[in-house]
mmCIF file of C-alpha atoms in Angstrom:
data_model
loop_
_atom_site.group_PDB
_atom_site.id
_atom_site.type_symbol
_atom_site.label_atom_id
_atom_site.label_comp_id
_atom_site.label_asym_id
_atom_site.label_seq_id
_atom_site.Cartn_x
_atom_site.Cartn_y
_atom_site.Cartn_z
ATOM 1 C CA MET A 16 0.000 0.000 0.000
ATOM 2 C CA ALA A 17 2.823 2.379 0.889
ATOM 3 C CA ALA A 18 4.446 1.694 -2.464
ATOM 4 C CA CYS A 19 1.160 2.519 -4.210
ATOM 5 C CA LEU A 20 0.905 5.768 -2.277
ATOM 6 C CA LEU A 21 4.452 6.685 -3.188
ATOM 7 C CA MET A 22 3.795 5.853 -6.834
ATOM 8 C CA ALA A 23 0.667 7.968 -6.782
ATOM 9 C CA GLY A 24 2.636 10.824 -5.324
ATOM 10 C CA GLN A 25 5.314 10.434 -7.960
ATOM 11 C CA LEU A 26 2.783 10.331 -10.799
ATOM 12 C CA TYR A 27 1.085 13.377 -9.433
ATOM 13 C CA ALA A 28 4.433 15.097 -8.974
ATOM 14 C CA GLN A 29 5.369 14.660 -12.646
ATOM 15 C CA ASP A 30 3.681 17.971 -13.303
ATOM 16 C CA THR A 31 6.176 19.563 -10.948
ATOM 17 C CA SER A 32 9.113 19.059 -13.287
ATOM 18 C CA GLN A 33 8.558 22.449 -14.873
ATOM 19 C CA VAL A 34 8.131 24.037 -11.467
ATOM 20 C CA GLU A 35 11.427 22.629 -10.257
ATOM 21 C CA LYS A 36 13.188 24.211 -13.237
ATOM 22 C CA GLN A 37 12.001 27.659 -12.317
ATOM 23 C CA SER A 38 14.602 30.001 -10.893
ATOM 24 C CA GLU A 39 14.163 31.493 -7.462
ATOM 25 C CA SER A 40 13.294 34.820 -9.111
ATOM 26 C CA GLN A 41 10.171 33.198 -10.545
ATOM 27 C CA ARG A 42 9.024 32.183 -7.086
ATOM 28 C CA PRO A 43 7.031 32.654 -4.917
ATOM 29 C CA TYR A 44 3.840 32.274 -6.881
ATOM 30 C CA PRO A 45 1.187 34.980 -6.962
ATOM 31 C CA LYS A 46 -0.617 34.722 -3.649
ATOM 32 C CA ARG A 47 -4.362 34.587 -3.201
ATOM 33 C CA ALA A 48 -5.681 35.608 0.208
ATOM 34 C CA ALA A 49 -8.523 33.098 0.069
ATOM 35 C CA GLN A 50 -9.818 30.326 -2.166
ATOM 36 C CA ILE A 51 -13.192 28.640 -1.727
ATOM 37 C CA GLY A 52 -14.267 25.723 -3.863
ATOM 38 C CA PHE A 53 -16.093 22.466 -4.352
ATOM 39 C CA ILE A 54 -13.462 20.530 -6.298
ATOM 40 C CA TYR A 55 -10.827 21.779 -8.736
ATOM 41 C CA PRO A 56 -11.512 23.665 -10.974
ATOM 42 C CA LEU A 57 -14.924 24.488 -9.475
ATOM 43 C CA SER A 58 -13.540 27.157 -7.176
ATOM 44 C CA THR A 59 -12.974 30.877 -6.912
ATOM 45 C CA ASN A 60 -9.562 30.371 -8.524
ATOM 46 C CA GLY A 61 -10.852 28.255 -11.406
ATOM 47 C CA HIS A 62 -8.103 26.959 -13.685
ATOM 48 C CA GLU A 63 -5.756 29.591 -12.234
ATOM 49 C CA GLY A 64 -5.494 27.438 -9.098
ATOM 50 C CA MET A 65 -2.527 25.491 -10.426
ATOM 51 C CA LYS A 66 -0.589 28.740 -10.931
ATOM 52 C CA VAL A 67 -1.065 30.430 -7.550
ATOM 53 C CA SER A 68 -0.357 29.966 -3.870
ATOM 54 C CA ASN A 69 -3.263 30.174 -1.448
ATOM 55 C CA GLN A 70 -3.112 31.617 2.022
ATOM 56 C CA LEU A 71 -6.514 30.208 2.984
ATOM 57 C CA SER A 72 -8.103 27.374 1.016
ATOM 58 C CA LEU A 73 -11.507 25.885 1.934
ATOM 59 C CA ASN A 74 -12.907 23.069 -0.211
ATOM 60 C CA VAL A 75 -15.852 20.715 0.015
ATOM 61 C CA LEU A 76 -14.079 17.834 -1.758
ATOM 62 C CA GLY A 77 -10.602 18.797 -2.924
ATOM 63 C CA SER A 78 -8.134 21.409 -4.060
ATOM 64 C CA TYR A 79 -5.315 21.580 -6.591
ATOM 65 C CA ALA A 80 -2.874 24.497 -6.386
ATOM 66 C CA ALA A 81 0.705 25.401 -7.171
ATOM 67 C CA ALA A 82 1.557 25.956 -3.511
ATOM 68 C CA LEU A 83 0.216 26.788 -0.066
ATOM 69 C CA ASP A 84 1.346 29.594 2.227
ATOM 70 C CA GLY A 85 -1.140 29.247 5.027
ATOM 71 C CA VAL A 86 -4.009 26.884 5.880
ATOM 72 C CA GLU A 87 -5.913 24.429 3.692
ATOM 73 C CA LEU A 88 -8.960 22.295 4.545
ATOM 74 C CA SER A 89 -10.715 19.806 2.261
ATOM 75 C CA GLY A 90 -13.225 17.040 2.735
ATOM 76 C CA LEU A 91 -11.228 14.553 0.654
ATOM 77 C CA PHE A 92 -7.881 15.725 -0.713
ATOM 78 C CA ASN A 93 -5.363 18.539 -1.007
ATOM 79 C CA LEU A 94 -2.863 18.539 -3.889
ATOM 80 C CA GLU A 95 0.002 21.001 -4.071
ATOM 81 C CA LYS A 96 2.110 20.880 -7.214
ATOM 82 C CA ASP A 97 5.114 22.480 -5.515
ATOM 83 C CA TYR A 98 5.495 23.292 -1.801
ATOM 84 C CA VAL A 99 3.509 23.760 1.381
ATOM 85 C CA ASN A 100 4.403 26.368 3.963
ATOM 86 C CA GLY A 101 1.634 25.950 6.502
ATOM 87 C CA VAL A 102 -0.952 23.381 7.538
ATOM 88 C CA GLN A 103 -3.104 20.945 5.543
ATOM 89 C CA PHE A 104 -6.210 19.076 6.705
ATOM 90 C CA ALA A 105 -7.827 16.422 4.494
ATOM 91 C CA GLY A 106 -10.320 13.639 4.991
ATOM 92 C CA ILE A 107 -8.316 11.261 2.792
ATOM 93 C CA VAL A 108 -4.986 12.484 1.444
ATOM 94 C CA ASN A 109 -2.570 15.399 1.358
ATOM 95 C CA SER A 110 -0.024 15.336 -1.465
ATOM 96 C CA VAL A 111 2.874 17.757 -1.963
ATOM 97 C CA GLY A 112 5.204 17.670 -4.954
ATOM 98 C CA ASN A 113 8.210 19.162 -3.200
ATOM 99 C CA GLU A 114 8.861 20.355 0.361
ATOM 100 C CA LEU A 115 6.572 20.615 3.362
ATOM 101 C CA ASP A 116 7.345 23.195 6.034
ATOM 102 C CA GLY A 117 4.574 22.854 8.580
ATOM 103 C CA ALA A 118 2.085 20.095 9.336
ATOM 104 C CA GLN A 119 -0.249 17.667 7.593
ATOM 105 C CA PHE A 120 -3.326 15.921 8.990
ATOM 106 C CA ALA A 121 -5.022 13.252 6.858
ATOM 107 C CA GLY A 122 -7.542 10.505 7.433
ATOM 108 C CA ILE A 123 -5.655 8.112 5.144
ATOM 109 C CA ALA A 124 -2.263 9.336 3.943
ATOM 110 C CA ASN A 125 0.207 12.184 3.586
ATOM 111 C CA VAL A 126 2.578 12.035 0.611
ATOM 112 C CA VAL A 127 5.501 14.443 0.172
ATOM 113 C CA GLY A 128 7.858 14.225 -2.798
ATOM 114 C CA GLY A 129 10.625 16.286 -1.192
ATOM 115 C CA GLY A 130 11.575 16.842 2.418
ATOM 116 C CA VAL A 131 9.546 17.587 5.524
ATOM 117 C CA HIS A 132 10.297 20.165 8.190
ATOM 118 C CA GLY A 133 7.490 19.731 10.670
ATOM 119 C CA SER A 134 4.966 17.012 11.498
ATOM 120 C CA GLN A 135 2.723 14.506 9.738
ATOM 121 C CA PHE A 136 -0.338 12.836 11.227
ATOM 122 C CA SER A 137 -2.302 10.215 9.281
ATOM 123 C CA GLY A 138 -4.724 7.392 9.869
ATOM 124 C CA ILE A 139 -2.838 5.006 7.568
ATOM 125 C CA ALA A 140 0.516 6.160 6.188
ATOM 126 C CA ASN A 141 3.015 8.982 5.812
ATOM 127 C CA VAL A 142 5.294 8.717 2.781
ATOM 128 C CA VAL A 143 8.211 11.129 2.281
ATOM 129 C CA GLY A 144 10.707 11.047 -0.577
ATOM 130 C CA GLY A 145 13.366 13.155 1.148
ATOM 131 C CA ASP A 146 14.527 14.025 4.652
ATOM 132 C CA VAL A 147 12.240 14.432 7.651
ATOM 133 C CA LYS A 148 13.098 16.954 10.353
ATOM 134 C CA GLY A 149 10.329 16.604 12.869
ATOM 135 C CA ALA A 150 7.763 13.894 13.560
ATOM 136 C CA GLN A 151 5.724 11.259 11.744
ATOM 137 C CA PHE A 152 2.684 9.670 13.381
ATOM 138 C CA ALA A 153 0.682 7.050 11.453
ATOM 139 C CA GLY A 154 -1.914 4.426 12.230
ATOM 140 C CA ILE A 155 -0.135 1.903 9.985
ATOM 141 C CA ALA A 156 3.221 2.994 8.551
ATOM 142 C CA ASN A 157 5.762 5.785 8.176
ATOM 143 C CA LEU A 158 8.198 5.694 5.257
ATOM 144 C CA ALA A 159 11.050 8.138 4.743
ATOM 145 C CA GLY A 160 13.220 7.891 1.636
ATOM 146 C CA ARG A 161 16.189 9.487 3.327
ATOM 147 C CA ALA A 162 17.059 10.619 6.870
ATOM 148 C CA VAL A 163 14.723 11.221 9.789
ATOM 149 C CA ASN A 164 15.863 13.649 12.457
ATOM 150 C CA GLY A 165 13.079 13.420 14.997
ATOM 151 C CA ILE A 166 10.592 10.673 15.800
ATOM 152 C CA GLN A 167 8.573 8.022 13.970
ATOM 153 C CA VAL A 168 5.544 6.454 15.643
ATOM 154 C CA ALA A 169 3.386 3.894 13.788
ATOM 155 C CA GLY A 170 0.858 1.203 14.597
ATOM 156 C CA ILE A 171 2.608 -1.317 12.333
ATOM 157 C CA ALA A 172 5.902 -0.218 10.746
ATOM 158 C CA ASN A 173 8.517 2.516 10.426
ATOM 159 C CA LEU A 174 11.060 2.595 7.602
ATOM 160 C CA ALA A 175 13.862 5.094 7.044
ATOM 161 C CA GLN A 176 17.300 5.225 5.487
ATOM 162 C CA SER A 177 18.671 6.667 8.724
ATOM 163 C CA VAL A 178 17.112 7.872 11.957
ATOM 164 C CA THR A 179 18.331 10.227 14.662
ATOM 165 C CA GLY A 180 15.747 9.833 17.374
ATOM 166 C CA PRO A 181 13.333 7.093 18.429
ATOM 167 C CA GLN A 182 11.396 4.711 16.204
ATOM 168 C CA ILE A 183 8.308 3.270 17.892
ATOM 169 C CA ALA A 184 6.121 0.706 16.103
ATOM 170 C CA GLY A 185 3.602 -1.962 16.995
ATOM 171 C CA ILE A 186 5.398 -4.533 14.838
ATOM 172 C CA VAL A 187 8.588 -3.560 13.013
ATOM 173 C CA ASN A 188 11.159 -0.766 12.803
ATOM 174 C CA ILE A 189 13.687 -0.772 9.951
ATOM 175 C CA ALA A 190 16.565 1.673 9.548
ATOM 176 C CA GLY A 191 19.872 1.683 7.741
ATOM 177 C CA ARG A 192 21.485 3.666 10.545
ATOM 178 C CA ALA A 193 19.745 4.372 13.838
ATOM 179 C CA LYS A 194 20.951 6.771 16.505
ATOM 180 C CA GLY A 195 18.390 6.400 19.250
ATOM 181 C CA ALA A 196 15.985 3.755 20.483
ATOM 182 C CA GLN A 197 14.040 1.315 18.339
ATOM 183 C CA ILE A 198 10.966 0.074 20.197
ATOM 184 C CA GLY A 199 8.858 -2.581 18.513
ATOM 185 C CA LEU A 200 8.175 -6.297 18.286
ATOM 186 C CA ILE A 201 10.896 -6.556 15.593
ATOM 187 C CA ASN A 202 13.765 -4.066 15.232
ATOM 188 C CA ILE A 203 16.232 -4.112 12.340
ATOM 189 C CA ALA A 204 19.182 -1.783 11.749
ATOM 190 C CA LYS A 205 22.445 -2.053 9.825
ATOM 191 C CA GLU A 206 24.075 0.237 12.403
ATOM 192 C CA ILE A 207 22.621 1.060 15.809
ATOM 193 C CA ASP A 208 23.696 3.534 18.492
ATOM 194 C CA GLY A 209 21.076 3.032 21.168
ATOM 195 C CA PRO A 210 18.872 0.275 22.561
ATOM 196 C CA GLN A 211 16.644 -2.004 20.495
ATOM 197 C CA ILE A 212 13.710 -2.880 22.719
ATOM 198 C CA GLY A 213 11.545 -5.699 21.419
ATOM 199 C CA LEU A 214 11.168 -9.448 21.055
ATOM 200 C CA ILE A 215 13.496 -9.775 18.028
ATOM 201 C CA SER A 216 16.304 -7.272 17.457
ATOM 202 C CA ILE A 217 18.649 -7.650 14.497
ATOM 203 C CA SER A 218 21.864 -5.764 13.834
ATOM 204 C CA PRO A 219 25.057 -7.060 12.190
ATOM 205 C CA ASN A 220 27.115 -5.975 15.187
ATOM 206 C CA GLY A 221 24.451 -6.835 17.750
ATOM 207 C CA TYR A 222 24.796 -8.528 21.118
ATOM 208 C CA ARG A 223 24.399 -12.313 20.818
ATOM 209 C CA ARG A 224 25.417 -14.859 23.438
ATOM 210 C CA PHE A 225 24.713 -18.501 24.305
ATOM 211 C CA GLU A 226 24.916 -19.474 27.941
ATOM 212 C CA VAL A 227 24.661 -22.760 29.865
ATOM 213 C CA TRP A 228 24.495 -22.940 33.653
ATOM 214 C CA ALA A 229 23.499 -24.969 36.678
ATOM 215 C CA SER A 230 21.105 -23.673 39.327
ATOM 216 C CA ASP A 231 19.004 -24.810 42.268
ATOM 217 C CA ALA A 232 15.393 -24.898 41.030
ATOM 218 C CA LEU A 233 16.261 -26.023 37.487
ATOM 219 C CA HIS A 234 19.522 -27.950 37.515
ATOM 220 C CA ALA A 235 20.473 -27.611 33.820
ATOM 221 C CA ASN A 236 19.752 -24.496 31.747
ATOM 222 C CA VAL A 237 20.521 -23.035 28.344
ATOM 223 C CA ALA A 238 19.741 -19.557 27.015
ATOM 224 C CA PHE A 239 20.159 -17.449 23.922
ATOM 225 C CA LYS A 240 20.609 -13.715 24.470
ATOM 226 C CA MET A 241 20.135 -11.295 21.583
ATOM 227 C CA GLY A 242 19.856 -7.556 21.121
ATOM 228 C CA GLY A 243 20.984 -4.659 18.995
ATOM 229 C CA ASN A 244 23.711 -3.959 21.536
ATOM 230 C CA ARG A 245 24.640 -4.730 25.110
ATOM 231 C CA GLN A 246 22.459 -1.909 26.475
ATOM 232 C CA PHE A 247 19.300 -4.014 26.089
ATOM 233 C CA TYR A 248 18.859 -7.616 25.043
ATOM 234 C CA ASN A 249 16.242 -10.375 25.129
ATOM 235 C CA ILE A 250 16.702 -13.718 26.852
ATOM 236 C CA PHE A 251 15.118 -16.959 25.614
ATOM 237 C CA THR A 252 15.767 -19.847 27.968
ATOM 238 C CA VAL A 253 14.801 -23.431 28.847
ATOM 239 C CA GLY A 254 15.774 -25.478 31.877
ATOM 240 C CA ALA A 255 15.052 -28.807 33.541
ATOM 241 C CA THR A 256 15.835 -30.857 36.628
ATOM 242 C CA LEU A 257 18.180 -33.830 36.389
ATOM 243 C CA PRO A 258 16.659 -37.306 35.901
ATOM 244 C CA THR A 259 17.654 -38.238 39.473
ATOM 245 C CA ASP A 260 15.068 -35.841 40.903
ATOM 246 C CA ASN A 261 12.007 -37.474 42.489
ATOM 247 C CA LYS A 262 9.725 -35.539 40.149
ATOM 248 C CA THR A 263 10.881 -34.200 36.830
ATOM 249 C CA ARG A 264 10.064 -30.625 35.927
ATOM 250 C CA TRP A 265 11.127 -28.312 33.176
ATOM 251 C CA GLY A 266 10.377 -24.762 32.145
ATOM 252 C CA PHE A 267 10.753 -22.188 29.432
ATOM 253 C CA GLY A 268 11.222 -18.520 30.027
ATOM 254 C CA TYR A 269 11.709 -15.065 28.621
ATOM 255 C CA GLY A 270 13.564 -12.132 30.062
ATOM 256 C CA ILE A 271 15.443 -8.930 29.430
ATOM 257 C CA GLY A 272 18.875 -7.766 30.433
ATOM 258 C CA THR A 273 21.559 -5.135 30.162
ATOM 259 C CA ASN A 274 25.322 -5.660 30.081
ATOM 260 C CA ARG A 275 28.085 -3.303 31.182
ATOM 261 C CA LEU A 276 31.862 -3.502 31.242
ATOM 262 C CA LEU A 277 33.345 -4.062 34.686
ATOM 263 C CA GLY A 278 36.911 -2.929 34.255
ATOM 264 C CA LYS A 279 38.804 -3.641 31.057
ATOM 265 C CA ARG A 280 37.686 -7.234 30.444
ATOM 266 C CA ASN A 281 35.131 -8.357 32.991
ATOM 267 C CA GLN A 282 31.444 -7.653 32.569
ATOM 268 C CA LEU A 283 28.314 -7.258 34.665
ATOM 269 C CA SER A 284 24.815 -8.203 33.505
ATOM 270 C CA ILE A 285 21.574 -7.362 35.272
ATOM 271 C CA GLU A 286 18.649 -9.515 34.145
ATOM 272 C CA VAL A 287 15.012 -10.272 34.902
ATOM 273 C CA VAL A 288 13.614 -13.625 33.740
ATOM 274 C CA SER A 289 10.230 -15.302 34.133
ATOM 275 C CA TYR A 290 9.697 -19.061 33.615
ATOM 276 C CA HIS A 291 6.595 -21.149 33.265
ATOM 277 C CA ILE A 292 7.331 -24.438 35.003
ATOM 278 C CA HIS A 293 5.724 -27.753 34.074
ATOM 279 C CA GLU A 294 5.886 -30.635 36.531
ATOM 280 C CA GLU A 295 5.324 -34.307 35.894
ATOM 281 C CA HIS A 296 1.678 -35.481 36.049
ATOM 282 C CA THR A 297 0.279 -31.932 36.214
ATOM 283 C CA ASP A 298 -1.658 -29.707 33.820
ATOM 284 C CA TRP A 299 -0.147 -26.892 31.769
ATOM 285 C CA ASP A 300 -2.971 -24.492 32.540
ATOM 286 C CA GLN A 301 -2.180 -24.199 36.255
ATOM 287 C CA LEU A 302 -0.177 -21.192 37.418
ATOM 288 C CA ASN A 303 3.353 -22.336 38.252
ATOM 289 C CA MET A 304 6.011 -19.687 37.713
ATOM 290 C CA LEU A 305 9.592 -18.998 38.640
ATOM 291 C CA ASN A 306 10.652 -15.345 38.496
ATOM 292 C CA GLN A 307 14.276 -14.315 38.901
ATOM 293 C CA VAL A 308 16.312 -11.165 39.312
ATOM 294 C CA ARG A 309 19.905 -11.957 38.414
ATOM 295 C CA VAL A 310 23.219 -10.126 38.724
ATOM 296 C CA SER A 311 25.769 -11.954 36.603
ATOM 297 C CA PHE A 312 29.526 -11.497 36.900
ATOM 298 C CA ILE A 313 31.217 -12.490 33.640
ATOM 299 C CA PHE A 314 34.919 -13.382 33.522
ATOM 300 C CA PRO A 315 36.373 -13.889 30.002
ATOM 301 C CA ILE A 316 38.504 -16.986 29.513
ATOM 302 C CA HIS A 317 39.381 -16.943 25.813
ATOM 303 C CA ASN A 318 37.851 -14.916 22.970
ATOM 304 C CA ARG A 319 34.089 -15.029 23.653
ATOM 305 C CA LEU A 320 34.222 -17.931 26.102
ATOM 306 C CA ALA A 321 33.571 -16.722 29.640
ATOM 307 C CA PHE A 322 32.884 -18.080 33.121
ATOM 308 C CA THR A 323 29.735 -16.744 34.825
ATOM 309 C CA VAL A 324 28.814 -16.476 38.484
ATOM 310 C CA THR A 325 25.277 -15.238 39.019
ATOM 311 C CA PRO A 326 23.617 -14.543 42.384
ATOM 312 C CA THR A 327 19.838 -14.701 41.986
ATOM 313 C CA PHE A 328 16.734 -13.782 43.914
ATOM 314 C CA ASN A 329 13.920 -16.222 43.178
ATOM 315 C CA VAL A 330 10.170 -15.808 43.515
ATOM 316 C CA GLN A 331 7.982 -18.893 43.048
ATOM 317 C CA VAL A 332 4.298 -18.163 42.356
ATOM 318 C CA SER A 333 2.207 -21.321 42.174
ATOM 319 C CA GLN A 334 -1.391 -22.507 42.309
ATOM 320 C CA LEU A 335 -0.352 -26.077 41.510
ATOM 321 C CA GLU A 336 -2.191 -28.613 43.671
ATOM 322 C CA VAL A 337 0.096 -31.412 44.829
ATOM 323 C CA ALA A 338 -0.018 -34.041 47.572
ATOM 324 C CA GLU A 339 1.705 -31.783 50.114
ATOM 325 C CA GLY A 340 -0.608 -28.845 49.402
ATOM 326 C CA ILE A 341 -0.255 -25.871 47.077
ATOM 327 C CA GLY A 342 3.028 -25.470 45.220
ATOM 328 C CA THR A 343 5.888 -27.953 45.089
ATOM 329 C CA LYS A 344 8.810 -27.043 47.329
ATOM 330 C CA TRP A 345 11.656 -26.719 44.849
ATOM 331 C CA VAL A 346 14.415 -25.892 47.350
ATOM 332 C CA SER A 347 14.869 -26.702 51.014
ATOM 333 C CA TRP A 348 15.373 -23.096 52.124
ATOM 334 C CA SER A 349 13.400 -19.865 51.741
ATOM 335 C CA VAL A 350 13.198 -16.399 53.223
ATOM 336 C CA TYR A 351 9.464 -16.138 52.613
ATOM 337 C CA ASP A 352 6.759 -18.790 52.281
ATOM 338 C CA GLN A 353 3.098 -17.810 52.402
ATOM 339 C CA LEU A 354 -0.206 -19.037 51.035
ATOM 340 C CA THR A 355 -2.356 -16.104 49.919
ATOM 341 C CA ARG A 356 -6.114 -15.902 50.230
ATOM 342 C CA ASN A 357 -6.642 -16.922 46.612
ATOM 343 C CA ASP A 358 -4.732 -20.186 47.201
ATOM 344 C CA THR A 359 -1.513 -18.987 45.613
ATOM 345 C CA ARG A 360 1.771 -20.104 47.160
ATOM 346 C CA VAL A 361 4.538 -17.484 47.126
ATOM 347 C CA ARG A 362 8.053 -18.533 48.059
ATOM 348 C CA MET A 363 11.218 -16.420 47.928
ATOM 349 C CA TRP A 364 14.841 -17.445 48.305
ATOM 350 C CA PRO A 365 18.353 -16.422 47.227
ATOM 351 C CA GLY A 366 20.206 -18.680 44.827
ATOM 352 C CA LEU A 367 23.285 -19.016 42.682
ATOM 353 C CA ASN A 368 23.921 -19.913 39.038
ATOM 354 C CA VAL A 369 27.306 -21.012 37.740
ATOM 355 C CA GLY A 370 27.918 -21.457 34.046
ATOM 356 C CA LEU A 371 29.706 -20.732 30.793
ATOM 357 C CA GLN A 372 28.922 -18.101 28.183
ATOM 358 C CA PHE A 373 30.001 -18.121 24.578
#
């Protein structure tokens, strides 16, 4: 859809080729204080509309003018062959052949062939062929052909050649170079200077680690940690008790973490992880969780191989009904053990993980 909008803008902007060849002495266009119309050319400007710039333009359906130096409102569309210096409001689409200096509000889409210095607000998409200095807000997608210096916020996707500032999307953010945060379900950047906050973050020089460790509640564990950089990363993990345990249990979890250098070589990671634990002969739909706050000390051994020592604070939250009552006792010690009024067992205890990272 965005490609179609861009194509429409480009087709419409073909008429601007002659305008672009004009010298600065031929601009600005003759200004009209006010233009009132139904749809071009049924307006007070008539066919002269494509040769003038309006300071106030009010239209039932749509307008077509050379430029805008002021405010324009139309029920369906506003088309400017050259530039806009002001504000546009349209029920469906605003389209500008060259630059926008101001703001656009559209029910469906804003399309700008040149650059934007200001803000765009649309129900579906904002499409810009040049640079954006300001903000783009769209219900579905924002697309910038070149650099964005500001912010992009979209319900589904943001796309830009480079971004200085945050990208926030419900699903995916894509940038060639990003200097700032990418916040979305999926974040992709060729170069990133800032955190990528989401479920899947992809960058060629991103933070990626495998880790195996032993712990108290789940004896054997493995995790994959990934992020755009060490400032923020996701943790995907599974763990299980050893076969010698009286009752087997295993769990899968998700968490987030941040990593910092601790001296020249050593590192410190702070992580929060939540597991869903399944125990033998029980149902999956019963609440049985292990939540951990972890502080991991990482000591490099060779290249990316490192030894990890990780003090943890564990919180078990369980409604699992077992022979001994509510919630299996995973460890023999705890600093807190209470059964709440809604028959939920909460246990807390300190622990320790020891492992290898590579």
